[in-house]
Coordinates of C-alpha atoms and ligand atoms in Angstrom, one line a residue:
X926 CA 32.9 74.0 -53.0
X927 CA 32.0 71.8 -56.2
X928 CA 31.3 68.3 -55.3
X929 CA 34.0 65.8 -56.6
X930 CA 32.8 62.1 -57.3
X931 CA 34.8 59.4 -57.4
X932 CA 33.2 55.9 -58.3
X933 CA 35.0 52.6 -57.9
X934 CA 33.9 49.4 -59.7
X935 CA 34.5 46.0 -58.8
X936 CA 33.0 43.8 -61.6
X937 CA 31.1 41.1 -61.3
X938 CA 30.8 41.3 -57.3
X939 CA 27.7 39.4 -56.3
X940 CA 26.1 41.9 -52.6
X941 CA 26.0 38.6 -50.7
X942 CA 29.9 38.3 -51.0
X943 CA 30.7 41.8 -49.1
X944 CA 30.4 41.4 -45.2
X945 CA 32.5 42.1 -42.5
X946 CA 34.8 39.1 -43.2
X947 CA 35.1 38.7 -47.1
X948 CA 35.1 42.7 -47.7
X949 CA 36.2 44.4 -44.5
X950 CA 36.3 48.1 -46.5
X951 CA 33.7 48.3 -48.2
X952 CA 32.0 46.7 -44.9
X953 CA 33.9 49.9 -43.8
X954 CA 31.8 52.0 -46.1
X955 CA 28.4 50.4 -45.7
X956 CA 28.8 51.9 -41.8
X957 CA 29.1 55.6 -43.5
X958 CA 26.8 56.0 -46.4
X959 CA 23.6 54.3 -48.1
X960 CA 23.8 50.6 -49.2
X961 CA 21.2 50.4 -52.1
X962 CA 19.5 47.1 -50.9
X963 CA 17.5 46.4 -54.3
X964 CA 20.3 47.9 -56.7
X965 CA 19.7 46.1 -60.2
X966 CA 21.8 46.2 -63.2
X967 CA 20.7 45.9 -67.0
X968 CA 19.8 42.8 -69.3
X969 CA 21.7 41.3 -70.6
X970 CA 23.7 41.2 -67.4
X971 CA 26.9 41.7 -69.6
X972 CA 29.8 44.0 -68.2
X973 CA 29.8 46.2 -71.6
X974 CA 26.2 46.4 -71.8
X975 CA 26.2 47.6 -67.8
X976 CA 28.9 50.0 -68.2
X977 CA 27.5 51.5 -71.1
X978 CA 24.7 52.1 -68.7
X979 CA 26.7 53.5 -65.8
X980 CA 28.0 56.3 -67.9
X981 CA 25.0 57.4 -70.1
X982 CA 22.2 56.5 -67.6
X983 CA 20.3 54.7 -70.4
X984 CA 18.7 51.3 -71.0
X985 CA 20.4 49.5 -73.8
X986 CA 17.8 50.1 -75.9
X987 CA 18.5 53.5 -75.6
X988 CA 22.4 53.6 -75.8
X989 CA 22.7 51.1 -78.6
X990 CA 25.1 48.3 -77.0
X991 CA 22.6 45.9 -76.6
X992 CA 25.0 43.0 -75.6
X993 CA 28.9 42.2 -75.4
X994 CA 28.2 41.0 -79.2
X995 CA 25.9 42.3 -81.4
X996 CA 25.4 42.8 -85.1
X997 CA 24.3 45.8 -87.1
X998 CA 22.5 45.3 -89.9
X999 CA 22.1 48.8 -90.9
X1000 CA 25.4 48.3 -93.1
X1001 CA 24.8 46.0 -97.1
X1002 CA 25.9 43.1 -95.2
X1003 CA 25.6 42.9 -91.5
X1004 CA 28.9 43.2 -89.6
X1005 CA 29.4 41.5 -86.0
X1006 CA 30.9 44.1 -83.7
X1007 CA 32.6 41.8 -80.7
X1008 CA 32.7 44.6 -77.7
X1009 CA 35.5 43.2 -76.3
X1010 CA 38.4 44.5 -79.1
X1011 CA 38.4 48.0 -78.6
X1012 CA 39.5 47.8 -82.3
X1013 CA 36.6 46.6 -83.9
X1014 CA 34.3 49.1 -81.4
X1015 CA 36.6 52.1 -82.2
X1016 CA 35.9 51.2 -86.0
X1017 CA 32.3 50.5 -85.3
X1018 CA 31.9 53.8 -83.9
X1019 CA 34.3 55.3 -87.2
X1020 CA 31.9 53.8 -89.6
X1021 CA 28.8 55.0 -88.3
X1022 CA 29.7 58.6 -87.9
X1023 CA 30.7 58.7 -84.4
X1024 CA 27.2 56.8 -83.5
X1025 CA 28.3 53.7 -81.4
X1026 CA 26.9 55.1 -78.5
X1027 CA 23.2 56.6 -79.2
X1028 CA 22.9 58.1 -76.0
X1029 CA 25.3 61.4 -74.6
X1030 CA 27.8 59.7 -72.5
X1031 CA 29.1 61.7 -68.8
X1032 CA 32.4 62.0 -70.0
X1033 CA 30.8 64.2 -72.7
X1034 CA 28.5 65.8 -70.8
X1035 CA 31.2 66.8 -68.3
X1036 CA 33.0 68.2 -71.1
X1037 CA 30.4 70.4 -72.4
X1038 CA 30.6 72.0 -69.2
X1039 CA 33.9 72.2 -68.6
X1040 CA 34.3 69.1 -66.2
X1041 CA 36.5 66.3 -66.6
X1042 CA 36.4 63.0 -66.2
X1043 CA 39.8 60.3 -65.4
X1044 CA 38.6 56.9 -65.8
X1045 CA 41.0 54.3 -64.8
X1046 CA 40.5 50.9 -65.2
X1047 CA 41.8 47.1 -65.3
X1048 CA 38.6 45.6 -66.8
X1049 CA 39.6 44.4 -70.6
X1050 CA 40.2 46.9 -73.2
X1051 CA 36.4 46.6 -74.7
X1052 CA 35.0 46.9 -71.1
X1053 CA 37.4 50.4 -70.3
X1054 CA 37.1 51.8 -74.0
X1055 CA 32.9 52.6 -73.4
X1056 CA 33.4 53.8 -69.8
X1057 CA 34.8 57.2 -71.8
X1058 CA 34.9 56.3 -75.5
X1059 CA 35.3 59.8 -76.3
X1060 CA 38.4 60.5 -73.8
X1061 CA 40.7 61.0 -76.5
X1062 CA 39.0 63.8 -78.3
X1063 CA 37.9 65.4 -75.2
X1064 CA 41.4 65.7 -73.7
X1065 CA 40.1 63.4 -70.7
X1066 CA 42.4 61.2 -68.9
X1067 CA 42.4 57.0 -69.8
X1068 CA 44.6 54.9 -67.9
X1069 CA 44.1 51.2 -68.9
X1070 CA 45.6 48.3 -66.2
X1071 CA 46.9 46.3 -69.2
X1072 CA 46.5 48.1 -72.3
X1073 CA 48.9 50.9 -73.1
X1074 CA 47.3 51.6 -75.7
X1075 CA 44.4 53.1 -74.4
X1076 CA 45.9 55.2 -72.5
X1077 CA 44.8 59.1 -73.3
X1078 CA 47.5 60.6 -73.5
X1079 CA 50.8 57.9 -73.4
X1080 CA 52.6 61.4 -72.3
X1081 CA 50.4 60.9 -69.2
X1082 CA 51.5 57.3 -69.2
X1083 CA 54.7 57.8 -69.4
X1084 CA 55.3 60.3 -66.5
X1085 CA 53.1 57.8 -64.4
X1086 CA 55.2 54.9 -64.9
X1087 CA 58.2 56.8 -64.6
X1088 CA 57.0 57.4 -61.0
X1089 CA 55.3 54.0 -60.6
X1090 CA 56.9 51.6 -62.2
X1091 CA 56.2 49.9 -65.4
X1092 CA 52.1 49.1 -66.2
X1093 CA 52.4 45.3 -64.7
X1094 CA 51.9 42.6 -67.5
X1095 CA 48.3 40.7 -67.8
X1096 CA 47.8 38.2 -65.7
X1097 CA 47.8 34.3 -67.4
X1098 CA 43.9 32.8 -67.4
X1099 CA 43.0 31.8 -63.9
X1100 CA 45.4 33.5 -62.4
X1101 CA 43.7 36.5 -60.2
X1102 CA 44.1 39.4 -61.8
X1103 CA 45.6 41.6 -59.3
X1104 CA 49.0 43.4 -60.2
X1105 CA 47.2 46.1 -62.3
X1106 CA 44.8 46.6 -59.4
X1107 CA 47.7 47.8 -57.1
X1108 CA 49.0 50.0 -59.7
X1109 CA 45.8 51.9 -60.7
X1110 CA 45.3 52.8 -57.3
X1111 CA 48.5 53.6 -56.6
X1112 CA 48.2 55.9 -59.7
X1113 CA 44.9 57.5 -58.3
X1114 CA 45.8 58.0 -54.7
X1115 CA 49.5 59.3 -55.9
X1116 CA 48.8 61.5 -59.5
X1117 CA 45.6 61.9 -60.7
X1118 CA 43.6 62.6 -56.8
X1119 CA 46.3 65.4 -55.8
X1120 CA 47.3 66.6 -59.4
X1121 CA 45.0 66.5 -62.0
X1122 CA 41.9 66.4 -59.9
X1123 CA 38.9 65.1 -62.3
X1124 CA 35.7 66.7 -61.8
X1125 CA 34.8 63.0 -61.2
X1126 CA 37.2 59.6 -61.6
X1127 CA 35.8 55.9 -62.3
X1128 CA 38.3 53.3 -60.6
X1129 CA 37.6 50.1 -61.9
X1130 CA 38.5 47.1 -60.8
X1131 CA 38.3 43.8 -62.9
X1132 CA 38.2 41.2 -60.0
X1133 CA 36.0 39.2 -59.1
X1134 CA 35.0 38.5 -62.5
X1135 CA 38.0 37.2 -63.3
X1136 CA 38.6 34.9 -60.9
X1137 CA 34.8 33.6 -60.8
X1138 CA 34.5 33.3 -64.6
X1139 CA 37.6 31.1 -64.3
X1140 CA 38.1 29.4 -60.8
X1141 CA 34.2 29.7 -59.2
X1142 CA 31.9 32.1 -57.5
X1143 CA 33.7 31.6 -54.0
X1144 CA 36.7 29.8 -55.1
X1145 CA 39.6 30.2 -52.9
X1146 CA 41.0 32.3 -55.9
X1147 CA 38.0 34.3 -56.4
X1148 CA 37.8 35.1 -52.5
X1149 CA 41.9 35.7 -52.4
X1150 CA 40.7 38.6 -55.4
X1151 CA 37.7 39.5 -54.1
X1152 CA 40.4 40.1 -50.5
X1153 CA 42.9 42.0 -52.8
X1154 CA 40.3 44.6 -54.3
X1155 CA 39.2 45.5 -51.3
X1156 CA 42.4 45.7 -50.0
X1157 CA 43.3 48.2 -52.9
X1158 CA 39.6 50.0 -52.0
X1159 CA 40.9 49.9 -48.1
X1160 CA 43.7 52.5 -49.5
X1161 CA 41.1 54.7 -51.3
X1162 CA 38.6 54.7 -48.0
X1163 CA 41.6 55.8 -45.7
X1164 CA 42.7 58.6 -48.0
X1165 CA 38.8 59.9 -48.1
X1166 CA 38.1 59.4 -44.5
X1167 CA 41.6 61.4 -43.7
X1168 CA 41.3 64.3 -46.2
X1169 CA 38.7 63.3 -49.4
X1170 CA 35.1 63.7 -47.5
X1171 CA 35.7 66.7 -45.7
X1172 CA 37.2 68.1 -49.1
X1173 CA 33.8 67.3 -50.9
X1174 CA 34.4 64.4 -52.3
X1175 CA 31.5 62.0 -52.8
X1176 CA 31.7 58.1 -53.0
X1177 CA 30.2 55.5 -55.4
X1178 CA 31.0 51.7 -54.7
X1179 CA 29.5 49.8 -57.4
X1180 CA 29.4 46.5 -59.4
X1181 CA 28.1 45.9 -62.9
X1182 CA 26.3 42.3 -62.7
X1183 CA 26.6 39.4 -60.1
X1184 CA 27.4 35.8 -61.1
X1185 CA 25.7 32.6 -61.1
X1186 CA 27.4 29.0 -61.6
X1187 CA 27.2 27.0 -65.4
X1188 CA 25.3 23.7 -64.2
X1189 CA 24.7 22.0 -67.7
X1190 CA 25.3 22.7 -71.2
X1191 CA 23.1 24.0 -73.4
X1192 CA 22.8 22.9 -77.5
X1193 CA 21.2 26.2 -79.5
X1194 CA 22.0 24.7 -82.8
X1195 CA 20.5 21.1 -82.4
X1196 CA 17.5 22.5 -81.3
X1197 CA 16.8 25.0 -84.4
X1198 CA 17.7 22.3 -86.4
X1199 CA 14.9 20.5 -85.4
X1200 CA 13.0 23.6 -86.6
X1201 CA 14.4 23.2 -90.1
X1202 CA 17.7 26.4 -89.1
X1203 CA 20.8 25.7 -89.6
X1204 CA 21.9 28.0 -86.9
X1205 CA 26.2 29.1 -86.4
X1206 CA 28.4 31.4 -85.1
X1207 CA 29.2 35.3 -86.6
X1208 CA 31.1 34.8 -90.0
X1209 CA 30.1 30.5 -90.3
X1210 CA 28.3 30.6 -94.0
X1211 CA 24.9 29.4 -95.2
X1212 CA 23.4 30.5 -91.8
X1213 CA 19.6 30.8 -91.0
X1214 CA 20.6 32.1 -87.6
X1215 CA 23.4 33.7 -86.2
X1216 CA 23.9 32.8 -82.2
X1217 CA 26.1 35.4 -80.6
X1218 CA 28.9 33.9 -78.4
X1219 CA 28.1 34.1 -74.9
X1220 CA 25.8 33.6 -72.0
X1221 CA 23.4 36.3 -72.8
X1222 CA 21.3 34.2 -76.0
X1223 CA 20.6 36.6 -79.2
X1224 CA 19.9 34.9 -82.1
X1225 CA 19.7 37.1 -85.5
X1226 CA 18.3 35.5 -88.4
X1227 CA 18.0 36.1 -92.3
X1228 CA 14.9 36.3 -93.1
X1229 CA 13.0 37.6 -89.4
X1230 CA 9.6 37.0 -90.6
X1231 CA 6.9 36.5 -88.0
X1232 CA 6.4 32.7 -88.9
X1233 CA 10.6 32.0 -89.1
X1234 CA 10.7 33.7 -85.7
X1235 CA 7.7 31.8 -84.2
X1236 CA 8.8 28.5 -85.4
X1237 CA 12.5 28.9 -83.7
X1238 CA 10.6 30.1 -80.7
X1239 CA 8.3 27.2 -80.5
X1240 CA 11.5 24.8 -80.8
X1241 CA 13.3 26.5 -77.9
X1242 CA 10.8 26.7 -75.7
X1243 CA 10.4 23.1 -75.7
X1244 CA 14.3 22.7 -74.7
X1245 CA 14.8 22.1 -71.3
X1246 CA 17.6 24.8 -71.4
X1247 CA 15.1 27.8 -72.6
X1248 CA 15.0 30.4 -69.9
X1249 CA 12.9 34.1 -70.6
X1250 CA 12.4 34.9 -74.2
X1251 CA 11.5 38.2 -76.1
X1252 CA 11.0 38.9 -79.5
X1253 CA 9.9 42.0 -81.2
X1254 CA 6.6 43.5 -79.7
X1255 CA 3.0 42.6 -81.0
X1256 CA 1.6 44.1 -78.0
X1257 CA 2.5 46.2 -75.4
X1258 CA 3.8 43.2 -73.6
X1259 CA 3.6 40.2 -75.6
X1260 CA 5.9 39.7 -78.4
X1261 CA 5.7 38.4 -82.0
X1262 CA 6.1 35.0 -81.1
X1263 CA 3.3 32.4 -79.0
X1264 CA 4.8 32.3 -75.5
X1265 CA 7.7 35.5 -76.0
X1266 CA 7.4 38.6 -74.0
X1267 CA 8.1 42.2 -75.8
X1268 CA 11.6 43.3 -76.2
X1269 CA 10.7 46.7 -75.2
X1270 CA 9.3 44.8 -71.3
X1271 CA 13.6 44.6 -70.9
X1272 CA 14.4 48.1 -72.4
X1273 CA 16.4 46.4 -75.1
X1274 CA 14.3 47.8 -78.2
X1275 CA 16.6 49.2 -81.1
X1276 CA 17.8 48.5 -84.6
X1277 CA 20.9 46.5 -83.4
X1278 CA 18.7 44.5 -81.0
X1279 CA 18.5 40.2 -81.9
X1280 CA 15.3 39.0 -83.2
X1281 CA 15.3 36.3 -80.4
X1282 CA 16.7 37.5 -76.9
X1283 CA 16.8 35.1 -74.3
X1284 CA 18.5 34.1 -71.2
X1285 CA 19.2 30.7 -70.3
X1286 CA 16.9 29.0 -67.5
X1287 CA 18.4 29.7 -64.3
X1288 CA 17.6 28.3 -60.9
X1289 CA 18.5 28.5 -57.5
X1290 CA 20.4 25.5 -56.7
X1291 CA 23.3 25.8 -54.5
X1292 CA 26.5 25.8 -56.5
X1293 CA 30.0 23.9 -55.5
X1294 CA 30.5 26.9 -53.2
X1295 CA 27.3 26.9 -51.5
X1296 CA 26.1 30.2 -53.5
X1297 CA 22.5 30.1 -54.7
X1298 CA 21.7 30.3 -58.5
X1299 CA 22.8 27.9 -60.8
X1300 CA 22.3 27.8 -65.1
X1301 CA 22.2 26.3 -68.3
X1302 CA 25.6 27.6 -70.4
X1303 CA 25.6 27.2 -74.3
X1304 CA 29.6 27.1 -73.9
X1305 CA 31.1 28.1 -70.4
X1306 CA 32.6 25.1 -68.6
X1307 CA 30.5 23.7 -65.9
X1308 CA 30.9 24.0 -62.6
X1309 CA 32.4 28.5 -62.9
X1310 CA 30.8 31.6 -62.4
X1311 CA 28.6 32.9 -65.2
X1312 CA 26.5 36.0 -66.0
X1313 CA 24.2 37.5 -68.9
X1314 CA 20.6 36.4 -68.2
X1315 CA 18.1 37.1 -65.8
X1316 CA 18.5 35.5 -62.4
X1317 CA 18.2 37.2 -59.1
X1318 CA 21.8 36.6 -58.4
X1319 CA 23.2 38.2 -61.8
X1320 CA 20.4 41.0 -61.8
X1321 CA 21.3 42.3 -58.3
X1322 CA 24.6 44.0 -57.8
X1323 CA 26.4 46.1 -55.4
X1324 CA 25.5 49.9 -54.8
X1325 CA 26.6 51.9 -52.3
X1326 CA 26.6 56.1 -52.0
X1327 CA 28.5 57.7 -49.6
X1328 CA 29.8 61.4 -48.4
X1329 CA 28.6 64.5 -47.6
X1330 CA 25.9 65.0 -49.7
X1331 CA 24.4 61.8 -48.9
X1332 CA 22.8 60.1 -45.8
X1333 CA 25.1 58.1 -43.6
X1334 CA 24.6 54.2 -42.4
X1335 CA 21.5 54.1 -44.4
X1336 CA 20.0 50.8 -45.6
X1337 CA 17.8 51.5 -48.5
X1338 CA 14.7 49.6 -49.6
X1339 CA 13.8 51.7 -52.6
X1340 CA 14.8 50.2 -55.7
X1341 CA 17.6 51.1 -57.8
X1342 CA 19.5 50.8 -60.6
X1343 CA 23.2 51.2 -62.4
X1344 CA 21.9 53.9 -65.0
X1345 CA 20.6 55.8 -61.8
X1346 CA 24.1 57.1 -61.2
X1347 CA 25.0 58.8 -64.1
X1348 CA 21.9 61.5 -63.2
X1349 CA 23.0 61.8 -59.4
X1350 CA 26.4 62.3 -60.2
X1351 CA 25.1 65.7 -62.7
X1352 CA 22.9 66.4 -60.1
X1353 CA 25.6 66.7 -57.6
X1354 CA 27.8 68.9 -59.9
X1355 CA 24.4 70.9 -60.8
X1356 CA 24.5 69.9 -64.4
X1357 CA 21.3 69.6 -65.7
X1358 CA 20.4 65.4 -67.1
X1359 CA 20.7 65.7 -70.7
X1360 CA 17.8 63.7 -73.5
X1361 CA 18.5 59.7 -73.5
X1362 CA 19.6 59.8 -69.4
X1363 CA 16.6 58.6 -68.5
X1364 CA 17.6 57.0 -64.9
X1365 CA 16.2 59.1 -61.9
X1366 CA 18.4 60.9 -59.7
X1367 CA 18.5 58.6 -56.2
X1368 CA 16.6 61.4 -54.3
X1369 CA 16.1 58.9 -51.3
X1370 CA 19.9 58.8 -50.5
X1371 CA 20.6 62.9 -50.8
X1372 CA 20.5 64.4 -47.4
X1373 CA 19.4 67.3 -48.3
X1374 CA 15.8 68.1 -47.1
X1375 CA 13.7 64.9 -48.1
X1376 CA 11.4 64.8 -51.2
X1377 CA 8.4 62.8 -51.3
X1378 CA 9.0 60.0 -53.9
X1379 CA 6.7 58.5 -55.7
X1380 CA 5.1 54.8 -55.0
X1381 CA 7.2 52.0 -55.4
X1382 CA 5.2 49.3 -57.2
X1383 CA 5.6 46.0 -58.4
X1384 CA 4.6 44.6 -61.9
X1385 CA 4.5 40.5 -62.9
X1386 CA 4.8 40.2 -66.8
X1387 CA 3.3 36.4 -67.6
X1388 CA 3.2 34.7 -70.5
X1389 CA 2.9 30.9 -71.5
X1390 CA 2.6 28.4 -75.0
X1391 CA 2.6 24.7 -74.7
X1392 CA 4.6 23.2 -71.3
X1393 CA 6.6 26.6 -71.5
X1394 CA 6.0 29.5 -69.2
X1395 CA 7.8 32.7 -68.2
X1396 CA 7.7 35.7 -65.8
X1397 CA 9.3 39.2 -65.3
X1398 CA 9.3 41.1 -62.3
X1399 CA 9.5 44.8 -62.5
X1400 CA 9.5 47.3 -59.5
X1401 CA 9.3 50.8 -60.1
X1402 CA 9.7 54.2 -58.4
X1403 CA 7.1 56.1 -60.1
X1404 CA 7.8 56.2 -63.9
X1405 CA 11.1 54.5 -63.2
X1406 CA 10.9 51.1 -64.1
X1407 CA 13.9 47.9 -62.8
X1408 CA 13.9 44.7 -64.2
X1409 CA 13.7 42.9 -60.6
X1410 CA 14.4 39.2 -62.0
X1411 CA 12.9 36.8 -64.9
X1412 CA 12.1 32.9 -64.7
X1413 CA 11.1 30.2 -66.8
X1414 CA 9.6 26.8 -66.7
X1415 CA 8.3 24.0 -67.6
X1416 CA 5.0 22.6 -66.4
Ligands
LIG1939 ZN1 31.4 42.6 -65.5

């Protein structure tokens, strides 16, 4: 029969918080299929940007959301487009001709041949909008946690809550998120599974980013969330060991990004000011440079001449807060400013993307929980969990493959990455990978007779100006190319 796939998503899950005793389930799971060792996600380690990439298979470069916040200055005067208010990306993706997304998304794909796809999720409305932005128009089943109006179609709705209950009300800030979590499953395990059966379903959980953004990595809040998810996974794993693998369907267990812990504050502004920039936030007037709210840095400016961008660059890099940098490419490598890497090293090339990309410096301090990786934070309050730039612990996230097609209590070295799913899940259904999915299919994890792969190899991208010096790490499968981790320094 026709492989079915379901994928469940636990966002922001960091792999050294699921064990035995903080995730017994997906412990559970780990036992049955192939835990992806060296999974990676994309930069900037953002939950839009990732998702984006779980669905087309594409670096952001290639699909076009090339951060949570971005603007487009392809329009007379450049509009911000916030990804979190589905509004503004629903009107972003009206105004450019049904181009938001520049790369064919699996809900389409699906569609074209005659597979459907249920996504259900409790992440915010911007985060579940891009995980099938085209569900309405392609008759495919939406079911937000919070947000009825996302639902496609609020018949569907309707008839679920009349069976469920009522879709339970958002949670207050800092309060685990976990009502909706309950009721998505329950709407998955009950209706969708049994009923409507979707070629393949995204469940999508929005602990424990939650909780970590707004108690702490390990917090006892995150770690009752992170307890409650897996809870609501435990119900999923004991319908598919009783009935769902033997029936063909396949398991993904993923997250989008891990999370590291704000340790001092960043100041973005006083330090291009120094360079002669008056530097503000989208809309603020008079600007020389916009910074995008949020922990992954993009800073678009008005006049992006080589010289504006290489004085800003020099300024940063001489703050002790300035982590890796890229600006557009002069070389293969280097970029346009002394000291910045290429865009293109982090896939992030495109018209949308900021004329200065950076993270913020990261190390690997232990945080108030004991968790490694600690960072600079232009705006989060100190001392909570953080993600967008390039540390180890935000880079590497949770992937697990599991089912009939796949190998079983497999630990797998060969590294990976989120838009690497999108292509094994068509190649499961036999639907060929369509132009712009250019993640591999996981071949090592199929257990069908083994291909040779090609050499893993591993690539150190250094550059330096002044005190300042940075390096990326990429590992690659053959043409396949990861961003492993990037550092900077002073010294
Ligand atoms: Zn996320």
């Amino acid at each position: 029969m026709t492989p079915r796939v379901l994928v469940v998503l636990f966002d922001g899950l960091r792999p050294d918080l699921v064990g035995p005793a903080t995730t017994p389930h997906l412990h559970r799971l780990q036992q049955q299929g192939v835990v992806l060792a060296r999974q990676r996600t994309v930069y900037p380690s953002e939950t839009r940007v990732a998702l984006t990439t779980l669905v087309t298979g594409a670096q952001p470069g290639g699909h076009g959301i090339v951060g949570n916040g971005y603007l487009d200055r392809t329009f007379d005067a450049p509009r911000y487009i916030d990804t979190a208010d589905d509004h503004a990306v629903a009107a972003h993706d009206e105004a450019t001709g049904g181009a938001l997304v520049h790369a064919p998304s699996l809900g389409e794909v699906l569609a074209a041949h005659g597979r459907t796809m249920a996504v259900l999720a409790s992440n915010s409305t911007g985060a579940t909008l891009p995980l099938n932005h085209k569900a309405q128009r392609l008759g495919h089943l939406t079911l937000s946690g919070h947000a009825r109006h996302l639902a496609t179609s609020a018949q569907t709705l309707a008839a679920l809550e009349a069976r469920l209950g009522p879709l339970p009300a958002a949670e207050a800030k800092g309060t685990p998120d976990l009502a909706a979590q309950k009721w998505l499953t329950s709407a998955f395990l009950d209706v969708v599974c049994p009923e409507l059966r979707p070629d393949v379903a995204i469940l999508s959980f929005s602990e424990p980013d939650f909780s970590s953004h707004y108690s702490g990595t390990a917090a006892r809040e995150t770690l009752r969330a992170i307890a409650f998810v897996d809870a609501q996974f435990g119900r999923v794993l004991d319908w598919w060991e009783a009935e769902g693998r033997s029936a063909g369907v396949q398991l993904i267990a993923a997250s989008d990004h891990g999370h590291v812990t704000a340790h001092a504050r960043a100041n973005v502004a006083e330090v291009l000011a120094t360079a002669g920039l008056r530097c503000g936030s989208p809309g603020e007037p008079d600007l020389d440079a916009v910074l995008i709210p949020g922990q992954a840095g993009a800073l678009y400016l008005r006049e992006p001449s080589a010289e504006i961008v290489g004085r800003a660059v020099a300024a940063m890099m001489e703050a002790p807060w300035c982590g890796p940098l890229f600006t557009a490419p002069r070389t293969d490598t280097l970029g346009i400013a002394a000291g910045s890497l290429s865009r293109c090293l982090v896939f992030g090339e495109h018209a949308r993307a900021p004329d200065i990309l950076f993270a913020y410096r990261a190390d690997d301090r232990l945080d108030p929980f004991g968790l490694p990786g600690g960072t600079w934070s232009a705006s989060w309050p100190l001392g909570l969990g953080i993600h967008g730039g390039l540390h180890e612990k935000e880079m590497a996230s949770v992937g697990l493959v599991a089912g009939s097609a796949f190998k079983s209590g497999v630990v797998s070295q060969t590294p990976s990455g989120i838009g690497d799913f999108a292509p094994t899940i068509l190649s499961l259904l036999r639907i060929g990978q369509p132009k712009g999915m250019t993640g591999r299919v996981l071949h090592e994890t199929l257990a069908t007779a083994p291909i040779e792969l090609p050499p893993v190899t591993k690539h150190a991208h250094e550059t330096a100006a002044g005190a300042y010096r940075q390096r990326l790490l990429h590992v690659s499968v053959g043409n396949a190319a990861y961003i492993d981790h990037g550092t900077a320094e002073a010294w």
